[in-house]
Amino acid sequence: MKKGKITITITIGLTFLILTAVIFIQFKTINQTDITSLENMREDELRTEISNFKQKSEEISKQIEETNLKIAEYEETISTDKEASELLEKELEQQNNLLGKNDVKGSGVIITLTDTKEQKITAQDLRELLNQLKLAGAEAISINGQRIVYDSYLVDIGDTYISVNGEGIVSPYEVKAIGNPTYLESGLSKKQYGYIDTKLEEGKDVVLTRQDNITINKYNGDLNMEYAT
Amino acid sequence: MVIIAIVIGCIVGALIGLNAPIISYTYSGYLAIAIIAALDSVFGGITSVLKGNFDFKVFITGFFGNAILSILLTWLGVKLNVDIYLAAIVVFVGRMFTNLAIIRRYYIEKWTKKTVKEETKNENEKKTMGEG
């Protein structure tokens, strides 16, 4: 073999060595490079990325503004809601007062009915008294501490006691009524056919006193309805 | 002998390439152009061997010169904001196809001649047998 041919052979071998080496390096590079990572991007790609990010940040700041506006709106509504809830609370208290679920205070009258030897006070007497009081504008009534509410009842249980709201009470019966004291008093003590006169004539012991500061306790039973909806 | 050198070179080159560190993605574009240029030279070399006018100096200078020139042109294109590498790829790949076509035709011709020869040979044999 000639010397020149050997040189040529080795050179061609080396050439192909370089070529394949470079090709495989390129394969590896392309395989392992994450095109999306910033270090591997070209300048123009980076520029487009930057402009994209700028746009995005602008959009986001716009969104932030909108959200802040919304938050302000919500805060406003919350404050108005507070007013509304205060109003509602007031209303609820009023309703509870009407229903008898709260202790109430005010001026009014106290009527005390006591059994005498001849005459016993019956539930009928008390019912009449309640009617008369309501007619005279009583706003809250209790008998021996039992608040009279919309479903209160007064029933004689034999000769022994009277049942109010399921609780037994006995003489003396103390009926508290809050309302305009003058109206209440005059409503009960009309001459001849007023309630007090009538009862006194029947021989029953009825005493009426005006009082400025009467406390009537709340109804302590259940006010839930089960069948009426 | 040359073929053995080529095979050994390819194997060793592949091993070196697999163990070499990767290069930056920015420069891999230049490297790709260089590879295309080199491959073009290789196919050109094969064609010239088949044609019988292979010149070793032309091959080696073409191999490295084309690769380096294409890299330089690509770099210039980046500086000028013109995609010159596209032109390089078009030229090199086009030439590669031309060379491949020439190689294909050469072997097809060779194979056709061979079969024709065999056929005539067989026919001649038949004739002699028939005569005998």
CSV table of C-alpha atoms in Angstrom, one decimal:
chain,number,residue,atom,x,y,z
A,1,MET,CA,0.0,0.0,0.0
A,2,LYS,CA,1.2,3.5,-0.8
A,3,LYS,CA,1.9,5.9,1.9
A,4,GLY,CA,-0.4,8.5,0.3
A,5,LYS,CA,-3.3,6.2,0.3
A,6,ILE,CA,-2.9,5.5,4.0
A,7,THR,CA,-2.9,9.2,4.7
A,8,ILE,CA,-6.1,9.6,2.6
A,9,THR,CA,-7.8,6.7,4.4
A,10,ILE,CA,-6.9,8.1,7.8
A,11,THR,CA,-8.0,11.6,6.9
A,12,ILE,CA,-11.4,10.3,5.5
A,13,GLY,CA,-11.8,8.3,8.7
A,14,LEU,CA,-11.1,11.3,10.8
A,15,THR,CA,-13.5,13.4,8.7
A,16,PHE,CA,-16.3,11.0,9.3
A,17,LEU,CA,-15.4,10.8,13.0
A,18,ILE,CA,-15.8,14.6,13.2
A,19,LEU,CA,-19.0,14.5,11.2
A,20,THR,CA,-20.7,11.8,13.3
A,21,ALA,CA,-19.5,13.3,16.5
A,22,VAL,CA,-21.0,16.7,15.6
A,23,ILE,CA,-24.2,15.1,14.4
A,24,PHE,CA,-24.6,13.2,17.7
A,25,ILE,CA,-23.8,16.3,19.7
A,26,GLN,CA,-26.5,18.1,17.8
A,27,PHE,CA,-29.0,15.2,18.4
A,28,LYS,CA,-28.2,15.4,22.1
A,29,THR,CA,-28.5,19.1,22.2
A,30,ILE,CA,-31.8,19.1,20.5
A,31,ASN,CA,-33.1,16.3,22.7
A,32,GLN,CA,-32.0,17.8,26.0
A,33,THR,CA,-32.8,21.4,25.4
A,34,ASP,CA,-36.0,22.7,26.8
A,35,ILE,CA,-37.0,25.2,24.1
A,36,THR,CA,-39.3,27.0,26.5
A,37,SER,CA,-36.6,27.8,29.0
A,38,LEU,CA,-35.4,31.4,28.9
A,39,GLU,CA,-31.6,30.7,28.6
A,40,ASN,CA,-32.1,28.9,25.3
A,41,MET,CA,-34.2,31.4,23.6
A,42,ARG,CA,-33.0,33.7,20.9
A,43,GLU,CA,-33.1,37.4,21.2
A,44,ASP,CA,-36.3,37.9,19.1
A,45,GLU,CA,-38.0,35.1,20.9
A,46,LEU,CA,-37.1,36.8,24.2
A,47,ARG,CA,-38.5,40.1,22.9
A,48,THR,CA,-41.8,38.5,22.0
A,49,GLU,CA,-41.9,36.9,25.4
A,50,ILE,CA,-41.3,40.2,27.1
A,51,SER,CA,-44.0,41.9,25.1
A,52,ASN,CA,-46.4,39.0,25.9
A,53,PHE,CA,-45.6,39.4,29.6
A,54,LYS,CA,-46.1,43.1,29.4
A,55,GLN,CA,-49.5,42.6,27.8
A,56,LYS,CA,-50.4,40.1,30.4
A,57,SER,CA,-49.4,42.3,33.3
A,58,GLU,CA,-51.4,45.2,31.8
A,59,GLU,CA,-54.4,42.9,31.6
A,60,ILE,CA,-53.9,41.7,35.2
A,61,SER,CA,-53.6,45.3,36.5
A,62,LYS,CA,-56.8,46.1,34.7
A,63,GLN,CA,-58.4,43.1,36.4
A,64,ILE,CA,-57.1,44.3,39.7
A,65,GLU,CA,-58.6,47.7,39.2
A,66,GLU,CA,-62.0,46.1,38.4
A,67,THR,CA,-61.8,43.8,41.4
A,68,ASN,CA,-61.0,46.7,43.6
A,69,LEU,CA,-64.0,48.6,42.3
A,70,LYS,CA,-66.1,45.6,43.0
A,71,ILE,CA,-64.7,45.3,46.5
A,72,ALA,CA,-65.6,48.9,47.1
A,73,GLU,CA,-69.1,48.3,45.9
A,74,TYR,CA,-69.4,45.3,48.1
A,75,GLU,CA,-68.2,47.3,51.1
A,76,GLU,CA,-70.8,49.9,50.4
A,77,THR,CA,-73.5,47.3,50.2
A,78,ILE,CA,-72.2,45.7,53.4
A,79,SER,CA,-72.6,49.0,55.2
A,80,THR,CA,-76.1,49.4,53.9
A,81,ASP,CA,-76.7,45.8,54.9
A,82,LYS,CA,-75.7,46.7,58.4
A,83,GLU,CA,-78.3,49.4,58.5
A,84,ALA,CA,-80.8,47.0,57.1
A,85,SER,CA,-79.9,44.4,59.7
A,86,GLU,CA,-80.2,47.0,62.5
A,87,LEU,CA,-83.6,47.8,61.2
A,88,LEU,CA,-84.5,44.1,61.1
A,89,GLU,CA,-83.3,43.7,64.6
A,90,LYS,CA,-85.4,46.5,65.8
A,91,GLU,CA,-88.4,45.0,64.0
A,92,LEU,CA,-87.7,41.7,65.5
A,93,GLU,CA,-87.6,43.2,69.0
A,94,GLN,CA,-90.9,44.9,68.4
A,95,GLN,CA,-92.4,41.6,67.1
A,96,ASN,CA,-91.0,39.8,70.1
A,97,ASN,CA,-92.5,42.4,72.4
A,98,LEU,CA,-95.9,41.9,70.7
A,99,LEU,CA,-95.6,38.2,70.9
A,100,GLY,CA,-94.6,38.4,74.6
A,101,LYS,CA,-91.1,36.9,74.2
A,102,ASN,CA,-89.4,39.9,76.0
A,103,ASP,CA,-89.7,41.3,79.4
A,104,VAL,CA,-91.5,44.7,79.1
A,105,LYS,CA,-91.8,47.7,81.4
A,106,GLY,CA,-94.2,50.6,81.6
A,107,SER,CA,-96.9,52.3,83.4
A,108,GLY,CA,-100.2,50.6,83.9
A,109,VAL,CA,-102.5,49.1,86.5
A,110,ILE,CA,-102.5,46.2,88.8
A,111,ILE,CA,-105.8,44.5,89.6
A,112,THR,CA,-105.8,42.1,92.5
A,113,LEU,CA,-108.7,39.7,92.8
A,114,THR,CA,-109.0,37.7,96.0
A,115,ASP,CA,-111.3,34.9,97.0
A,116,THR,CA,-113.7,35.8,99.7
A,117,LYS,CA,-115.6,33.4,101.9
A,118,GLU,CA,-118.8,33.8,99.9
A,119,GLN,CA,-117.5,34.1,96.4
A,120,LYS,CA,-114.6,32.4,94.6
A,121,ILE,CA,-112.9,34.0,91.6
A,122,THR,CA,-113.5,31.9,88.5
A,123,ALA,CA,-111.8,31.8,85.2
A,124,GLN,CA,-114.8,33.5,83.7
A,125,ASP,CA,-114.1,36.5,85.9
A,126,LEU,CA,-110.5,36.6,84.8
A,127,ARG,CA,-111.4,36.2,81.1
A,128,GLU,CA,-113.9,39.1,81.4
A,129,LEU,CA,-111.2,41.2,83.0
A,130,LEU,CA,-108.8,40.4,80.2
A,131,ASN,CA,-111.3,41.4,77.6
A,132,GLN,CA,-112.0,44.6,79.4
A,133,LEU,CA,-108.3,45.4,79.7
A,134,LYS,CA,-107.8,44.7,76.0
A,135,LEU,CA,-110.7,46.9,75.2
A,136,ALA,CA,-109.1,49.6,77.2
A,137,GLY,CA,-105.9,49.3,75.2
A,138,ALA,CA,-103.7,47.1,77.4
A,139,GLU,CA,-100.5,46.2,75.6
A,140,ALA,CA,-99.1,43.5,77.8
A,141,ILE,CA,-100.9,41.5,80.5
A,142,SER,CA,-99.9,38.9,82.9
A,143,ILE,CA,-101.7,37.0,85.6
A,144,ASN,CA,-99.7,35.9,88.6
A,145,GLY,CA,-96.6,36.2,86.5
A,146,GLN,CA,-98.0,34.2,83.6
A,147,ARG,CA,-97.8,36.3,80.5
A,148,ILE,CA,-100.9,36.4,78.4
A,149,VAL,CA,-100.0,35.7,74.7
A,150,TYR,CA,-102.0,34.9,71.6
A,151,ASP,CA,-102.6,31.3,72.5
A,152,SER,CA,-103.0,31.7,76.3
A,153,TYR,CA,-106.1,30.2,77.9
A,154,LEU,CA,-107.8,30.4,81.3
A,155,VAL,CA,-109.7,27.4,82.4
A,156,ASP,CA,-111.1,26.3,85.8
A,157,ILE,CA,-109.7,23.1,87.0
A,158,GLY,CA,-112.5,21.9,89.4
A,159,ASP,CA,-112.9,24.2,92.4
A,160,THR,CA,-109.2,24.1,93.3
A,161,TYR,CA,-107.3,26.3,90.9
A,162,ILE,CA,-107.3,28.0,87.5
A,163,SER,CA,-105.0,26.9,84.7
A,164,VAL,CA,-103.2,29.7,82.8
A,165,ASN,CA,-100.9,28.5,80.0
A,166,GLY,CA,-100.9,25.1,81.6
A,167,GLU,CA,-99.8,26.5,85.0
A,168,GLY,CA,-102.1,26.3,88.0
A,169,ILE,CA,-102.7,29.6,89.9
A,170,VAL,CA,-104.6,30.3,93.0
A,171,SER,CA,-106.0,33.3,94.8
A,172,PRO,CA,-105.0,36.1,95.1
A,173,TYR,CA,-104.9,36.7,91.4
A,174,GLU,CA,-102.7,39.6,90.5
A,175,VAL,CA,-103.3,40.9,87.0
A,176,LYS,CA,-100.7,43.3,85.7
A,177,ALA,CA,-101.5,45.4,82.6
A,178,ILE,CA,-99.4,47.8,80.8
A,179,GLY,CA,-101.1,50.5,78.8
A,180,ASN,CA,-102.4,54.0,79.2
A,181,PRO,CA,-103.2,54.0,83.0
A,182,THR,CA,-106.0,56.5,82.7
A,183,TYR,CA,-107.8,54.6,79.9
A,184,LEU,CA,-107.3,51.3,81.8
A,185,GLU,CA,-108.5,52.6,85.0
A,186,SER,CA,-111.5,54.4,83.6
A,187,GLY,CA,-112.3,51.4,81.4
A,188,LEU,CA,-112.6,49.2,84.4
A,189,SER,CA,-114.2,51.5,86.9
A,190,LYS,CA,-117.2,52.8,85.0
A,191,LYS,CA,-120.1,53.4,87.3
A,192,GLN,CA,-122.7,50.7,87.9
A,193,TYR,CA,-121.9,48.4,84.9
A,194,GLY,CA,-118.1,48.8,84.9
A,195,TYR,CA,-116.2,45.6,85.6
A,196,ILE,CA,-115.1,46.5,89.1
A,197,ASP,CA,-118.5,47.7,90.2
A,198,THR,CA,-120.1,44.6,88.8
A,199,LYS,CA,-117.8,42.3,90.5
A,200,LEU,CA,-118.0,44.2,93.8
A,201,GLU,CA,-121.8,43.9,93.6
A,202,GLU,CA,-121.4,40.2,93.1
A,203,GLY,CA,-119.4,40.2,96.4
A,204,LYS,CA,-116.0,39.6,94.9
A,205,ASP,CA,-112.9,41.4,96.2
A,206,VAL,CA,-111.4,43.5,93.3
A,207,VAL,CA,-108.7,46.1,94.0
A,208,LEU,CA,-107.2,48.3,91.3
A,209,THR,CA,-104.0,50.2,91.7
A,210,ARG,CA,-102.2,52.5,89.3
A,211,GLN,CA,-98.5,52.0,89.1
A,212,ASP,CA,-95.9,53.8,87.0
A,213,ASN,CA,-93.3,51.2,86.7
A,214,ILE,CA,-94.7,47.7,86.1
A,215,THR,CA,-92.5,44.9,84.9
A,216,ILE,CA,-94.1,42.1,83.0
A,217,ASN,CA,-92.0,39.0,82.5
A,218,LYS,CA,-91.7,37.3,79.1
A,219,TYR,CA,-93.7,34.2,78.2
A,220,ASN,CA,-91.6,31.2,79.1
A,221,GLY,CA,-93.4,28.5,77.1
A,222,ASP,CA,-93.0,27.5,73.5
A,223,LEU,CA,-94.5,29.6,70.7
A,224,ASN,CA,-93.8,27.1,67.9
A,225,MET,CA,-96.5,26.1,65.5
A,226,GLU,CA,-96.6,22.6,64.3
A,227,TYR,CA,-99.6,22.2,62.0
A,228,ALA,CA,-100.3,25.8,60.8
A,229,THR,CA,-97.8,26.8,58.2
B,1,MET,CA,-9.7,-0.2,3.4
B,2,VAL,CA,-11.3,3.3,3.1
B,3,ILE,CA,-14.7,1.8,4.0
B,4,ILE,CA,-13.2,0.2,7.2
B,5,ALA,CA,-11.8,3.6,8.1
B,6,ILE,CA,-15.2,5.2,7.5
B,7,VAL,CA,-17.0,2.7,9.7
B,8,ILE,CA,-14.4,3.0,12.5
B,9,GLY,CA,-14.6,6.8,12.3
B,10,CYS,CA,-18.4,6.7,12.5
B,11,ILE,CA,-18.4,4.4,15.5
B,12,VAL,CA,-15.8,6.4,17.4
B,13,GLY,CA,-17.4,9.6,16.4
B,14,ALA,CA,-20.8,8.4,17.7
B,15,LEU,CA,-19.2,7.4,21.0
B,16,ILE,CA,-17.5,10.8,21.3
B,17,GLY,CA,-20.6,12.6,20.4
B,18,LEU,CA,-22.7,10.7,22.9
B,19,ASN,CA,-20.2,11.5,25.7
B,20,ALA,CA,-19.5,15.1,24.7
B,21,PRO,CA,-21.2,18.0,26.6
B,22,ILE,CA,-24.1,19.6,24.9
B,23,ILE,CA,-23.7,23.0,23.4
B,24,SER,CA,-25.8,26.1,23.8
B,25,TYR,CA,-29.0,26.1,21.9
B,26,THR,CA,-28.1,29.4,20.3
B,27,TYR,CA,-25.1,27.8,18.5
B,28,SER,CA,-26.9,24.6,17.6
B,29,GLY,CA,-28.4,26.4,14.6
B,30,TYR,CA,-25.0,27.1,13.2
B,31,LEU,CA,-23.9,23.5,13.9
B,32,ALA,CA,-27.0,22.2,12.1
B,33,ILE,CA,-26.0,24.2,9.0
B,34,ALA,CA,-22.4,22.9,9.2
B,35,ILE,CA,-23.7,19.4,9.4
B,36,ILE,CA,-25.9,19.8,6.3
B,37,ALA,CA,-22.9,21.3,4.4
B,38,ALA,CA,-20.7,18.4,5.5
B,39,LEU,CA,-23.3,15.8,4.5
B,40,ASP,CA,-23.6,17.5,1.1
B,41,SER,CA,-19.8,17.2,0.7
B,42,VAL,CA,-20.0,13.5,1.6
B,43,PHE,CA,-22.7,12.7,-0.9
B,44,GLY,CA,-20.8,14.8,-3.5
B,45,GLY,CA,-17.7,12.7,-2.7
B,46,ILE,CA,-19.6,9.5,-3.2
B,47,THR,CA,-21.0,10.7,-6.5
B,48,SER,CA,-17.5,11.7,-7.7
B,49,VAL,CA,-16.1,8.3,-6.6
B,50,LEU,CA,-18.8,6.6,-8.7
B,51,LYS,CA,-18.1,8.8,-11.6
B,52,GLY,CA,-14.4,8.1,-11.2
B,53,ASN,CA,-13.3,11.7,-10.8
B,54,PHE,CA,-12.8,11.8,-7.1
B,55,ASP,CA,-10.2,14.2,-5.9
B,56,PHE,CA,-9.2,13.9,-2.2
B,57,LYS,CA,-8.2,17.6,-1.9
B,58,VAL,CA,-11.5,18.8,-3.4
B,59,PHE,CA,-13.3,16.5,-1.0
B,60,ILE,CA,-11.5,17.7,2.2
B,61,THR,CA,-11.6,21.4,1.3
B,62,GLY,CA,-15.2,21.1,0.3
B,63,PHE,CA,-16.1,19.3,3.5
B,64,PHE,CA,-14.5,21.8,5.9
B,65,GLY,CA,-14.8,24.9,3.7
B,66,ASN,CA,-18.5,24.4,3.0
B,67,ALA,CA,-19.2,23.9,6.7
B,68,ILE,CA,-17.2,26.9,7.8
B,69,LEU,CA,-18.6,29.1,5.0
B,70,SER,CA,-22.1,28.1,5.8
B,71,ILE,CA,-21.6,29.0,9.4
B,72,LEU,CA,-20.1,32.3,8.5
B,73,LEU,CA,-23.0,33.0,6.1
B,74,THR,CA,-25.6,32.1,8.7
B,75,TRP,CA,-23.8,34.4,11.2
B,76,LEU,CA,-23.8,37.2,8.6
B,77,GLY,CA,-27.5,36.6,8.0
B,78,VAL,CA,-28.3,36.9,11.7
B,79,LYS,CA,-26.3,40.2,11.7
B,80,LEU,CA,-28.1,41.5,8.6
B,81,ASN,CA,-31.5,40.2,9.8
B,82,VAL,CA,-31.8,38.0,6.7
B,83,ASP,CA,-32.4,34.3,6.9
B,84,ILE,CA,-29.4,33.3,4.8
B,85,TYR,CA,-29.3,29.9,6.4
B,86,LEU,CA,-32.5,29.1,4.5
B,87,ALA,CA,-30.6,29.7,1.2
B,88,ALA,CA,-27.8,27.5,2.4
B,89,ILE,CA,-30.2,24.7,3.4
B,90,VAL,CA,-32.0,24.9,0.0
B,91,VAL,CA,-28.7,24.8,-1.9
B,92,PHE,CA,-27.1,22.0,0.1
B,93,VAL,CA,-30.2,19.8,0.4
B,94,GLY,CA,-31.0,20.3,-3.2
B,95,ARG,CA,-27.5,19.2,-4.2
B,96,MET,CA,-27.8,16.3,-1.8
B,97,PHE,CA,-30.9,15.1,-3.7
B,98,THR,CA,-29.2,15.5,-7.0
B,99,ASN,CA,-26.2,13.5,-5.8
B,100,LEU,CA,-28.5,10.8,-4.3
B,101,ALA,CA,-30.3,10.6,-7.7
B,102,ILE,CA,-27.1,10.2,-9.5
B,103,ILE,CA,-26.0,7.4,-7.1
B,104,ARG,CA,-29.4,5.7,-7.5
B,105,ARG,CA,-29.2,5.8,-11.3
B,106,TYR,CA,-25.7,4.5,-11.2
B,107,TYR,CA,-26.6,1.4,-9.2
B,108,ILE,CA,-29.9,0.8,-11.1
B,109,GLU,CA,-27.9,0.9,-14.4
B,110,LYS,CA,-25.3,-1.5,-12.9
B,111,TRP,CA,-28.1,-3.9,-11.8
B,112,THR,CA,-29.9,-3.7,-15.1
B,113,LYS,CA,-26.7,-4.5,-17.0
B,114,LYS,CA,-26.1,-7.4,-14.7
B,115,THR,CA,-29.5,-9.0,-15.3
B,116,VAL,CA,-29.4,-8.4,-19.0
B,117,LYS,CA,-26.0,-10.1,-19.1
B,118,GLU,CA,-27.3,-13.1,-17.2
B,119,GLU,CA,-30.4,-13.4,-19.4
B,120,THR,CA,-28.3,-13.4,-22.5
B,121,LYS,CA,-26.0,-15.9,-20.9
B,122,ASN,CA,-29.0,-18.1,-20.0
B,123,GLU,CA,-30.3,-17.8,-23.5
B,124,ASN,CA,-27.0,-18.7,-25.0
B,125,GLU,CA,-26.8,-21.7,-22.7
B,126,LYS,CA,-30.4,-22.8,-23.7
B,127,LYS,CA,-29.4,-22.4,-27.4
B,128,THR,CA,-26.4,-24.6,-26.9
B,129,MET,CA,-28.4,-27.1,-25.0
B,130,GLY,CA,-31.1,-27.2,-27.7
B,131,GLU,CA,-28.5,-27.6,-30.3
B,132,GLY,CA,-26.8,-30.4,-28.4
